[in-house]
């Protein structure tokens, strides 16, 4: 099911038959007017709130602009300064990369593990599934980020529990080496959404494959690696793309835990948080626009790489039919 | 499963049920799954408990149950923060969320109908663009959008938060409704067309009543995402009387005194209650919505 979604996203609208094409030629003219009528709100939004602003922020990224005086053209200066003079930018890049590389795989691993556990016909399965999903609805809120702040503070619950077993961390959110981890845990805690998608994917795997594996005497692990995992790769791929795109843009958790500062020692200075500081605290709109375009390029590049690599490891069962 | 030699029915997930250990398996399974659920829900339970604890217990006390339960935190939470009452924050949050729901549902279903059912010039190009915007990071349009709204004098009002929803900028929901419409049999349209219905009447009389489940999913998720949204509200709202609940909660962080912790958690609980109610009422819808469309939730 999700595999179909992935294909629907990646491929153009479904091919039409000859008859449809003929009919389309007849209808195209007559329907274009009506279609544009239905599309009016979307087209206004796409032009005024998407295409226009994209072009504008690309232009602004080559200027100095503080919102009050006219933009001043500086060429590539913003981009050069980002990489040569701005240590906070470089550390925000490394914090964000570390966060993406930790949170996305850990979250998906947890999601898959629990989905495997839940995927059997037992009483209460629906209840458990909902309970696991609940954090995904709540986790993006400021309220939950505040809870994380309190749980991981100096002499908060986690610190006190760790002290009982002899580990003295002195709180996580006030120590640079642990603070990023707190946000990672907040992300992994929300594994319910990808888990539900995994469950849907697991239900799509034909039972014959499992029967065949059982006849061949395959062990559980072997069945998992040779049947379940390959059949699930489209769903893994879909989840991976979504998680990576989203985690590059993580903001609320880091903002709340560090009170908007990104501290301690810039260890929670996520990319979007630094962009916010530059744009909306310092009003360096040109500089922030350059950061935004770099973010877009990186996300496009990573997504492109994932799609390119998918040919090697994503298995679409529909292909060989 | 006493007749293990017979081919197991199709639903059996474990291929080799062992008769003796098999009886305990469900019990072990329930214990493990319940343990994970409890661990997972611990922060929420902690939050609810903390909201009833007096100031000296809130952060440091390890015990889940408050030693001296108190309702003071809630009294303080209802009084609000920064001189603005809780009800004002709640009203603002509701206004933004309901406005966004209305905007998304109306604008996305209109666009989706054109993409799913109508033929028009540049359809392929527009569809590709629409799908592309799903993955577009908000930040790349943020600053020019801010400038636009600033020049229209709309900064520090709810318009920048609601207006874009009426222009179908959340392409994800357009895509969700398109997918749902593609599942509806085309024969219905054909029959109506033969009866002399134009595209507009087909939309109102045939498609619109049938896509209601997709619209409900859109409405629920728009509500919850807007309710939780922090980034755009932080950027556009600047005076406390316009603040929404997430922004009000954020004000508590600036308060250095420990006595603010209790009211902060009480207000956190109050903020999460609408989501909890939505969850209880629509959990099937939510889970189904996620599993069929891959919503991030």
PDB file of N, CA, C and O in Angstrom, chain B residues 121-182:
ATOM      1  N   UNK B 121      -4.591  21.867 -19.507  1.00  0.00           N
ATOM      2  CA  UNK B 121      -3.263  22.174 -20.017  1.00  0.00           C
ATOM      3  C   UNK B 121      -2.258  22.285 -18.884  1.00  0.00           C
ATOM      4  O   UNK B 121      -2.562  22.808 -17.830  1.00  0.00           O
ATOM      5  N   UNK B 122      -1.061  21.777 -19.115  1.00  0.00           N
ATOM      6  CA  UNK B 122       0.050  21.821 -18.152  1.00  0.00           C
ATOM      7  C   UNK B 122      -0.252  21.009 -16.891  1.00  0.00           C
ATOM      8  O   UNK B 122       0.292  21.276 -15.829  1.00  0.00           O
ATOM      9  N   UNK B 123      -1.113  20.007 -17.051  1.00  0.00           N
ATOM     10  CA  UNK B 123      -1.490  19.212 -15.885  1.00  0.00           C
ATOM     11  C   UNK B 123      -0.281  18.484 -15.305  1.00  0.00           C
ATOM     12  O   UNK B 123      -0.035  18.526 -14.092  1.00  0.00           O
ATOM     13  N   UNK B 124       0.496  17.824 -16.184  1.00  0.00           N
ATOM     14  CA  UNK B 124       1.657  17.068 -15.709  1.00  0.00           C
ATOM     15  C   UNK B 124       2.651  17.953 -14.990  1.00  0.00           C
ATOM     16  O   UNK B 124       3.128  17.615 -13.901  1.00  0.00           O
ATOM     17  N   UNK B 125       2.906  19.119 -15.562  1.00  0.00           N
ATOM     18  CA  UNK B 125       3.858  20.047 -14.965  1.00  0.00           C
ATOM     19  C   UNK B 125       3.384  20.506 -13.588  1.00  0.00           C
ATOM     20  O   UNK B 125       4.122  20.477 -12.602  1.00  0.00           O
ATOM     21  N   UNK B 126       2.106  20.885 -13.523  1.00  0.00           N
ATOM     22  CA  UNK B 126       1.568  21.375 -12.252  1.00  0.00           C
ATOM     23  C   UNK B 126       1.544  20.271 -11.200  1.00  0.00           C
ATOM     24  O   UNK B 126       1.834  20.509 -10.032  1.00  0.00           O
ATOM     25  N   UNK B 127       1.216  19.054 -11.643  1.00  0.00           N
ATOM     26  CA  UNK B 127       1.170  17.950 -10.682  1.00  0.00           C
ATOM     27  C   UNK B 127       2.561  17.701 -10.109  1.00  0.00           C
ATOM     28  O   UNK B 127       2.733  17.568  -8.893  1.00  0.00           O
ATOM     29  N   UNK B 128       3.566  17.678 -10.998  1.00  0.00           N
ATOM     30  CA  UNK B 128       4.943  17.453 -10.539  1.00  0.00           C
ATOM     31  C   UNK B 128       5.354  18.549  -9.559  1.00  0.00           C
ATOM     32  O   UNK B 128       5.952  18.282  -8.512  1.00  0.00           O
ATOM     33  N   UNK B 129       5.000  19.785  -9.890  1.00  0.00           N
ATOM     34  CA  UNK B 129       5.345  20.901  -9.002  1.00  0.00           C
ATOM     35  C   UNK B 129       4.671  20.742  -7.639  1.00  0.00           C
ATOM     36  O   UNK B 129       5.289  20.931  -6.596  1.00  0.00           O
ATOM     37  N   UNK B 130       3.377  20.364  -7.678  1.00  0.00           N
ATOM     38  CA  UNK B 130       2.628  20.214  -6.435  1.00  0.00           C
ATOM     39  C   UNK B 130       3.262  19.143  -5.542  1.00  0.00           C
ATOM     40  O   UNK B 130       3.441  19.344  -4.343  1.00  0.00           O
ATOM     41  N   UNK B 131       3.636  18.005  -6.170  1.00  0.00           N
ATOM     42  CA  UNK B 131       4.279  16.941  -5.394  1.00  0.00           C
ATOM     43  C   UNK B 131       5.620  17.436  -4.840  1.00  0.00           C
ATOM     44  O   UNK B 131       5.968  17.168  -3.690  1.00  0.00           O
ATOM     45  N   UNK B 132       6.348  18.192  -5.667  1.00  0.00           N
ATOM     46  CA  UNK B 132       7.641  18.704  -5.211  1.00  0.00           C
ATOM     47  C   UNK B 132       7.519  19.577  -3.978  1.00  0.00           C
ATOM     48  O   UNK B 132       8.364  19.517  -3.076  1.00  0.00           O
ATOM     49  N   UNK B 133       6.444  20.371  -3.890  1.00  0.00           N
ATOM     50  CA  UNK B 133       6.314  21.278  -2.747  1.00  0.00           C
ATOM     51  C   UNK B 133       6.054  20.528  -1.440  1.00  0.00           C
ATOM     52  O   UNK B 133       6.246  21.089  -0.375  1.00  0.00           O
ATOM     53  N   UNK B 134       5.635  19.265  -1.532  1.00  0.00           N
ATOM     54  CA  UNK B 134       5.463  18.488  -0.291  1.00  0.00           C
ATOM     55  C   UNK B 134       6.797  18.392   0.440  1.00  0.00           C
ATOM     56  O   UNK B 134       6.864  18.451   1.660  1.00  0.00           O
ATOM     57  N   UNK B 135       7.868  18.246  -0.337  1.00  0.00           N
ATOM     58  CA  UNK B 135       9.172  18.040   0.280  1.00  0.00           C
ATOM     59  C   UNK B 135       9.930  19.354   0.490  1.00  0.00           C
ATOM     60  O   UNK B 135      11.027  19.349   1.004  1.00  0.00           O
ATOM     61  N   UNK B 136       9.343  20.457   0.080  1.00  0.00           N
ATOM     62  CA  UNK B 136      10.028  21.741   0.180  1.00  0.00           C
ATOM     63  C   UNK B 136      10.126  22.195   1.637  1.00  0.00           C
ATOM     64  O   UNK B 136       9.122  22.270   2.326  1.00  0.00           O
ATOM     65  N   UNK B 137      11.338  22.515   2.119  1.00  0.00           N
ATOM     66  CA  UNK B 137      11.409  23.036   3.485  1.00  0.00           C
ATOM     67  C   UNK B 137      10.794  24.430   3.556  1.00  0.00           C
ATOM     68  O   UNK B 137      11.029  25.273   2.694  1.00  0.00           O
ATOM     69  N   UNK B 138       9.999  24.630   4.590  1.00  0.00           N
ATOM     70  CA  UNK B 138       9.260  25.877   4.801  1.00  0.00           C
ATOM     71  C   UNK B 138      10.206  27.085   4.823  1.00  0.00           C
ATOM     72  O   UNK B 138       9.858  28.173   4.387  1.00  0.00           O
ATOM     73  N   UNK B 139      11.432  26.862   5.291  1.00  0.00           N
ATOM     74  CA  UNK B 139      12.356  27.975   5.508  1.00  0.00           C
ATOM     75  C   UNK B 139      12.704  28.726   4.240  1.00  0.00           C
ATOM     76  O   UNK B 139      13.065  29.892   4.285  1.00  0.00           O
ATOM     77  N   UNK B 140      12.601  28.032   3.092  1.00  0.00           N
ATOM     78  CA  UNK B 140      13.044  28.644   1.858  1.00  0.00           C
ATOM     79  C   UNK B 140      12.017  29.659   1.345  1.00  0.00           C
ATOM     80  O   UNK B 140      12.324  30.504   0.510  1.00  0.00           O
ATOM     81  N   UNK B 141      10.799  29.603   1.856  1.00  0.00           N
ATOM     82  CA  UNK B 141       9.799  30.607   1.485  1.00  0.00           C
ATOM     83  C   UNK B 141       9.467  31.524   2.662  1.00  0.00           C
ATOM     84  O   UNK B 141       8.750  32.511   2.515  1.00  0.00           O
ATOM     85  N   UNK B 142      10.006  31.183   3.821  1.00  0.00           N
ATOM     86  CA  UNK B 142       9.627  31.853   5.068  1.00  0.00           C
ATOM     87  C   UNK B 142       9.872  33.358   5.035  1.00  0.00           C
ATOM     88  O   UNK B 142       8.970  34.156   5.328  1.00  0.00           O
ATOM     89  N   UNK B 143      11.089  33.751   4.680  1.00  0.00           N
ATOM     90  CA  UNK B 143      11.453  35.162   4.812  1.00  0.00           C
ATOM     91  C   UNK B 143      10.674  36.047   3.827  1.00  0.00           C
ATOM     92  O   UNK B 143      10.070  37.037   4.255  1.00  0.00           O
ATOM     93  N   UNK B 144      10.608  35.683   2.539  1.00  0.00           N
ATOM     94  CA  UNK B 144       9.765  36.489   1.646  1.00  0.00           C
ATOM     95  C   UNK B 144       8.293  36.498   2.066  1.00  0.00           C
ATOM     96  O   UNK B 144       7.630  37.536   1.971  1.00  0.00           O
ATOM     97  N   UNK B 145       7.782  35.369   2.542  1.00  0.00           N
ATOM     98  CA  UNK B 145       6.394  35.360   3.033  1.00  0.00           C
ATOM     99  C   UNK B 145       6.233  36.359   4.181  1.00  0.00           C
ATOM    100  O   UNK B 145       5.256  37.100   4.259  1.00  0.00           O
ATOM    101  N   UNK B 146       7.222  36.360   5.054  1.00  0.00           N
ATOM    102  CA  UNK B 146       7.170  37.293   6.188  1.00  0.00           C
ATOM    103  C   UNK B 146       7.140  38.725   5.692  1.00  0.00           C
ATOM    104  O   UNK B 146       6.364  39.561   6.183  1.00  0.00           O
ATOM    105  N   UNK B 147       7.983  39.006   4.675  1.00  0.00           N
ATOM    106  CA  UNK B 147       8.027  40.371   4.124  1.00  0.00           C
ATOM    107  C   UNK B 147       6.674  40.740   3.513  1.00  0.00           C
ATOM    108  O   UNK B 147       6.161  41.846   3.732  1.00  0.00           O
ATOM    109  N   UNK B 148       6.079  39.789   2.773  1.00  0.00           N
ATOM    110  CA  UNK B 148       4.758  40.046   2.180  1.00  0.00           C
ATOM    111  C   UNK B 148       3.744  40.404   3.262  1.00  0.00           C
ATOM    112  O   UNK B 148       3.051  41.424   3.196  1.00  0.00           O
ATOM    113  N   UNK B 149       3.671  39.568   4.294  1.00  0.00           N
ATOM    114  CA  UNK B 149       2.668  39.800   5.341  1.00  0.00           C
ATOM    115  C   UNK B 149       2.970  41.072   6.120  1.00  0.00           C
ATOM    116  O   UNK B 149       2.067  41.761   6.581  1.00  0.00           O
ATOM    117  N   UNK B 150       4.255  41.381   6.243  1.00  0.00           N
ATOM    118  CA  UNK B 150       4.605  42.599   6.948  1.00  0.00           C
ATOM    119  C   UNK B 150       4.130  43.817   6.166  1.00  0.00           C
ATOM    120  O   UNK B 150       3.608  44.768   6.735  1.00  0.00           O
ATOM    121  N   UNK B 151       4.313  43.756   4.831  1.00  0.00           N
ATOM    122  CA  UNK B 151       3.895  44.908   4.033  1.00  0.00           C
ATOM    123  C   UNK B 151       2.379  45.035   3.949  1.00  0.00           C
ATOM    124  O   UNK B 151       1.863  46.108   3.690  1.00  0.00           O
ATOM    125  N   UNK B 152       1.690  43.920   4.171  1.00  0.00           N
ATOM    126  CA  UNK B 152       0.235  43.999   4.202  1.00  0.00           C
ATOM    127  C   UNK B 152      -0.255  44.352   5.602  1.00  0.00           C
ATOM    128  O   UNK B 152      -1.474  44.371   5.843  1.00  0.00           O
ATOM    129  N   UNK B 153       0.660  44.605   6.508  1.00  0.00           N
ATOM    130  CA  UNK B 153       0.287  44.957   7.882  1.00  0.00           C
ATOM    131  C   UNK B 153      -0.343  43.809   8.654  1.00  0.00           C
ATOM    132  O   UNK B 153      -1.143  44.023   9.554  1.00  0.00           O
ATOM    133  N   UNK B 154      -0.004  42.588   8.287  1.00  0.00           N
ATOM    134  CA  UNK B 154      -0.653  41.442   8.925  1.00  0.00           C
ATOM    135  C   UNK B 154       0.215  40.748   9.970  1.00  0.00           C
ATOM    136  O   UNK B 154      -0.241  39.789  10.602  1.00  0.00           O
ATOM    137  N   UNK B 155       1.463  41.196  10.136  1.00  0.00           N
ATOM    138  CA  UNK B 155       2.287  40.581  11.166  1.00  0.00           C
ATOM    139  C   UNK B 155       1.673  40.888  12.524  1.00  0.00           C
ATOM    140  O   UNK B 155       1.106  41.967  12.725  1.00  0.00           O
ATOM    141  N   UNK B 156       1.783  39.948  13.446  1.00  0.00           N
ATOM    142  CA  UNK B 156       1.139  40.020  14.749  1.00  0.00           C
ATOM    143  C   UNK B 156      -0.391  39.971  14.633  1.00  0.00           C
ATOM    144  O   UNK B 156      -1.116  40.570  15.405  1.00  0.00           O
ATOM    145  N   UNK B 157      -0.870  39.258  13.601  1.00  0.00           N
ATOM    146  CA  UNK B 157      -2.291  38.917  13.549  1.00  0.00           C
ATOM    147  C   UNK B 157      -2.365  37.443  13.153  1.00  0.00           C
ATOM    148  O   UNK B 157      -1.339  36.816  12.900  1.00  0.00           O
ATOM    149  N   UNK B 158      -3.587  36.890  13.092  1.00  0.00           N
ATOM    150  CA  UNK B 158      -3.707  35.464  12.763  1.00  0.00           C
ATOM    151  C   UNK B 158      -3.680  35.206  11.259  1.00  0.00           C
ATOM    152  O   UNK B 158      -3.595  34.061  10.829  1.00  0.00           O
ATOM    153  N   UNK B 159      -3.769  36.279  10.450  1.00  0.00           N
ATOM    154  CA  UNK B 159      -3.873  36.082   9.006  1.00  0.00           C
ATOM    155  C   UNK B 159      -2.717  35.292   8.400  1.00  0.00           C
ATOM    156  O   UNK B 159      -2.951  34.400   7.582  1.00  0.00           O
ATOM    157  N   UNK B 160      -1.446  35.616   8.755  1.00  0.00           N
ATOM    158  CA  UNK B 160      -0.355  34.858   8.124  1.00  0.00           C
ATOM    159  C   UNK B 160      -0.414  33.359   8.441  1.00  0.00           C
ATOM    160  O   UNK B 160       0.151  32.550   7.708  1.00  0.00           O
ATOM    161  N   UNK B 161      -1.120  33.011   9.520  1.00  0.00           N
ATOM    162  CA  UNK B 161      -1.198  31.600   9.892  1.00  0.00           C
ATOM    163  C   UNK B 161      -2.353  30.899   9.181  1.00  0.00           C
ATOM    164  O   UNK B 161      -2.291  29.703   8.910  1.00  0.00           O
ATOM    165  N   UNK B 162      -3.427  31.652   8.894  1.00  0.00           N
ATOM    166  CA  UNK B 162      -4.631  31.025   8.350  1.00  0.00           C
ATOM    167  C   UNK B 162      -4.740  31.195   6.837  1.00  0.00           C
ATOM    168  O   UNK B 162      -5.079  30.253   6.113  1.00  0.00           O
ATOM    169  N   UNK B 163      -4.421  32.402   6.352  1.00  0.00           N
ATOM    170  CA  UNK B 163      -4.600  32.703   4.933  1.00  0.00           C
ATOM    171  C   UNK B 163      -3.927  31.682   4.002  1.00  0.00           C
ATOM    172  O   UNK B 163      -4.559  31.221   3.036  1.00  0.00           O
ATOM    173  N   UNK B 164      -2.657  31.299   4.254  1.00  0.00           N
ATOM    174  CA  UNK B 164      -2.011  30.329   3.337  1.00  0.00           C
ATOM    175  C   UNK B 164      -2.772  29.013   3.233  1.00  0.00           C
ATOM    176  O   UNK B 164      -2.746  28.362   2.193  1.00  0.00           O
ATOM    177  N   UNK B 165      -3.500  28.634   4.296  1.00  0.00           N
ATOM    178  CA  UNK B 165      -4.240  27.363   4.250  1.00  0.00           C
ATOM    179  C   UNK B 165      -5.388  27.447   3.256  1.00  0.00           C
ATOM    180  O   UNK B 165      -5.776  26.450   2.678  1.00  0.00           O
ATOM    181  N   UNK B 166      -5.932  28.638   3.068  1.00  0.00           N
ATOM    182  CA  UNK B 166      -7.009  28.789   2.095  1.00  0.00           C
ATOM    183  C   UNK B 166      -6.489  28.791   0.662  1.00  0.00           C
ATOM    184  O   UNK B 166      -7.250  28.812  -0.279  1.00  0.00           O
ATOM    185  N   UNK B 167      -5.152  28.775   0.522  1.00  0.00           N
ATOM    186  CA  UNK B 167      -4.547  28.734  -0.807  1.00  0.00           C
ATOM    187  C   UNK B 167      -3.862  27.392  -1.053  1.00  0.00           C
ATOM    188  O   UNK B 167      -2.935  27.294  -1.854  1.00  0.00           O
ATOM    189  N   UNK B 168      -4.297  26.366  -0.325  1.00  0.00           N
ATOM    190  CA  UNK B 168      -3.830  24.985  -0.563  1.00  0.00           C
ATOM    191  C   UNK B 168      -2.311  24.868  -0.539  1.00  0.00           C
ATOM    192  O   UNK B 168      -1.719  24.133  -1.314  1.00  0.00           O
ATOM    193  N   UNK B 169      -1.654  25.612   0.372  1.00  0.00           N
ATOM    194  CA  UNK B 169      -0.195  25.521   0.412  1.00  0.00           C
ATOM    195  C   UNK B 169       0.286  24.227   1.048  1.00  0.00           C
ATOM    196  O   UNK B 169       1.430  23.853   0.880  1.00  0.00           O
ATOM    197  N   UNK B 170      -0.574  23.532   1.797  1.00  0.00           N
ATOM    198  CA  UNK B 170      -0.141  22.260   2.361  1.00  0.00           C
ATOM    199  C   UNK B 170      -0.441  21.148   1.359  1.00  0.00           C
ATOM    200  O   UNK B 170      -1.456  20.444   1.443  1.00  0.00           O
ATOM    201  N   UNK B 171       0.470  21.033   0.401  1.00  0.00           N
ATOM    202  CA  UNK B 171       0.254  20.127  -0.726  1.00  0.00           C
ATOM    203  C   UNK B 171       0.047  18.686  -0.273  1.00  0.00           C
ATOM    204  O   UNK B 171      -0.567  17.896  -0.994  1.00  0.00           O
ATOM    205  N   UNK B 172       0.540  18.367   0.907  1.00  0.00           N
ATOM    206  CA  UNK B 172       0.395  16.988   1.356  1.00  0.00           C
ATOM    207  C   UNK B 172      -1.062  16.553   1.377  1.00  0.00           C
ATOM    208  O   UNK B 172      -1.399  15.430   0.991  1.00  0.00           O
ATOM    209  N   UNK B 173      -1.924  17.466   1.813  1.00  0.00           N
ATOM    210  CA  UNK B 173      -3.337  17.100   1.905  1.00  0.00           C
ATOM    211  C   UNK B 173      -3.984  17.041   0.526  1.00  0.00           C
ATOM    212  O   UNK B 173      -4.894  16.254   0.305  1.00  0.00           O
ATOM    213  N   UNK B 174      -3.503  17.878  -0.395  1.00  0.00           N
ATOM    214  CA  UNK B 174      -3.988  17.772  -1.774  1.00  0.00           C
ATOM    215  C   UNK B 174      -3.695  16.355  -2.279  1.00  0.00           C
ATOM    216  O   UNK B 174      -4.568  15.677  -2.829  1.00  0.00           O
ATOM    217  N   UNK B 175      -2.456  15.922  -2.039  1.00  0.00           N
ATOM    218  CA  UNK B 175      -2.053  14.590  -2.484  1.00  0.00           C
ATOM    219  C   UNK B 175      -2.891  13.498  -1.820  1.00  0.00           C
ATOM    220  O   UNK B 175      -3.344  12.546  -2.467  1.00  0.00           O
ATOM    221  N   UNK B 176      -3.129  13.654  -0.523  1.00  0.00           N
ATOM    222  CA  UNK B 176      -3.931  12.659   0.209  1.00  0.00           C
ATOM    223  C   UNK B 176      -5.325  12.525  -0.408  1.00  0.00           C
ATOM    224  O   UNK B 176      -5.820  11.422  -0.619  1.00  0.00           O
ATOM    225  N   UNK B 177      -5.945  13.659  -0.717  1.00  0.00           N
ATOM    226  CA  UNK B 177      -7.307  13.609  -1.259  1.00  0.00           C
ATOM    227  C   UNK B 177      -7.297  13.083  -2.697  1.00  0.00           C
ATOM    228  O   UNK B 177      -8.183  12.326  -3.095  1.00  0.00           O
ATOM    229  N   UNK B 178      -6.245  13.446  -3.472  1.00  0.00           N
ATOM    230  CA  UNK B 178      -6.121  12.905  -4.831  1.00  0.00           C
ATOM    231  C   UNK B 178      -6.088  11.377  -4.775  1.00  0.00           C
ATOM    232  O   UNK B 178      -6.799  10.695  -5.518  1.00  0.00           O
ATOM    233  N   UNK B 179      -5.258  10.853  -3.877  1.00  0.00           N
ATOM    234  CA  UNK B 179      -5.131   9.397  -3.769  1.00  0.00           C
ATOM    235  C   UNK B 179      -6.468   8.753  -3.452  1.00  0.00           C
ATOM    236  O   UNK B 179      -6.809   7.698  -3.955  1.00  0.00           O
ATOM    237  N   UNK B 180      -7.225   9.420  -2.573  1.00  0.00           N
ATOM    238  CA  UNK B 180      -8.525   8.884  -2.205  1.00  0.00           C
ATOM    239  C   UNK B 180      -9.480   8.925  -3.398  1.00  0.00           C
ATOM    240  O   UNK B 180     -10.206   7.966  -3.667  1.00  0.00           O
ATOM    241  N   UNK B 181      -9.443  10.029  -4.143  1.00  0.00           N
ATOM    242  CA  UNK B 181     -10.346  10.173  -5.300  1.00  0.00           C
ATOM    243  C   UNK B 181     -10.026   9.151  -6.381  1.00  0.00           C
ATOM    244  O   UNK B 181     -10.921   8.665  -7.064  1.00  0.00           O
ATOM    245  N   UNK B 182      -8.726   8.852  -6.541  1.00  0.00           N
ATOM    246  CA  UNK B 182      -8.341   7.878  -7.554  1.00  0.00           C
ATOM    247  C   UNK B 182      -8.947   6.511  -7.264  1.00  0.00           C
ATOM    248  O   UNK B 182      -9.119   5.701  -8.167  1.00  0.00           O
TER     249      UNK B 182
END
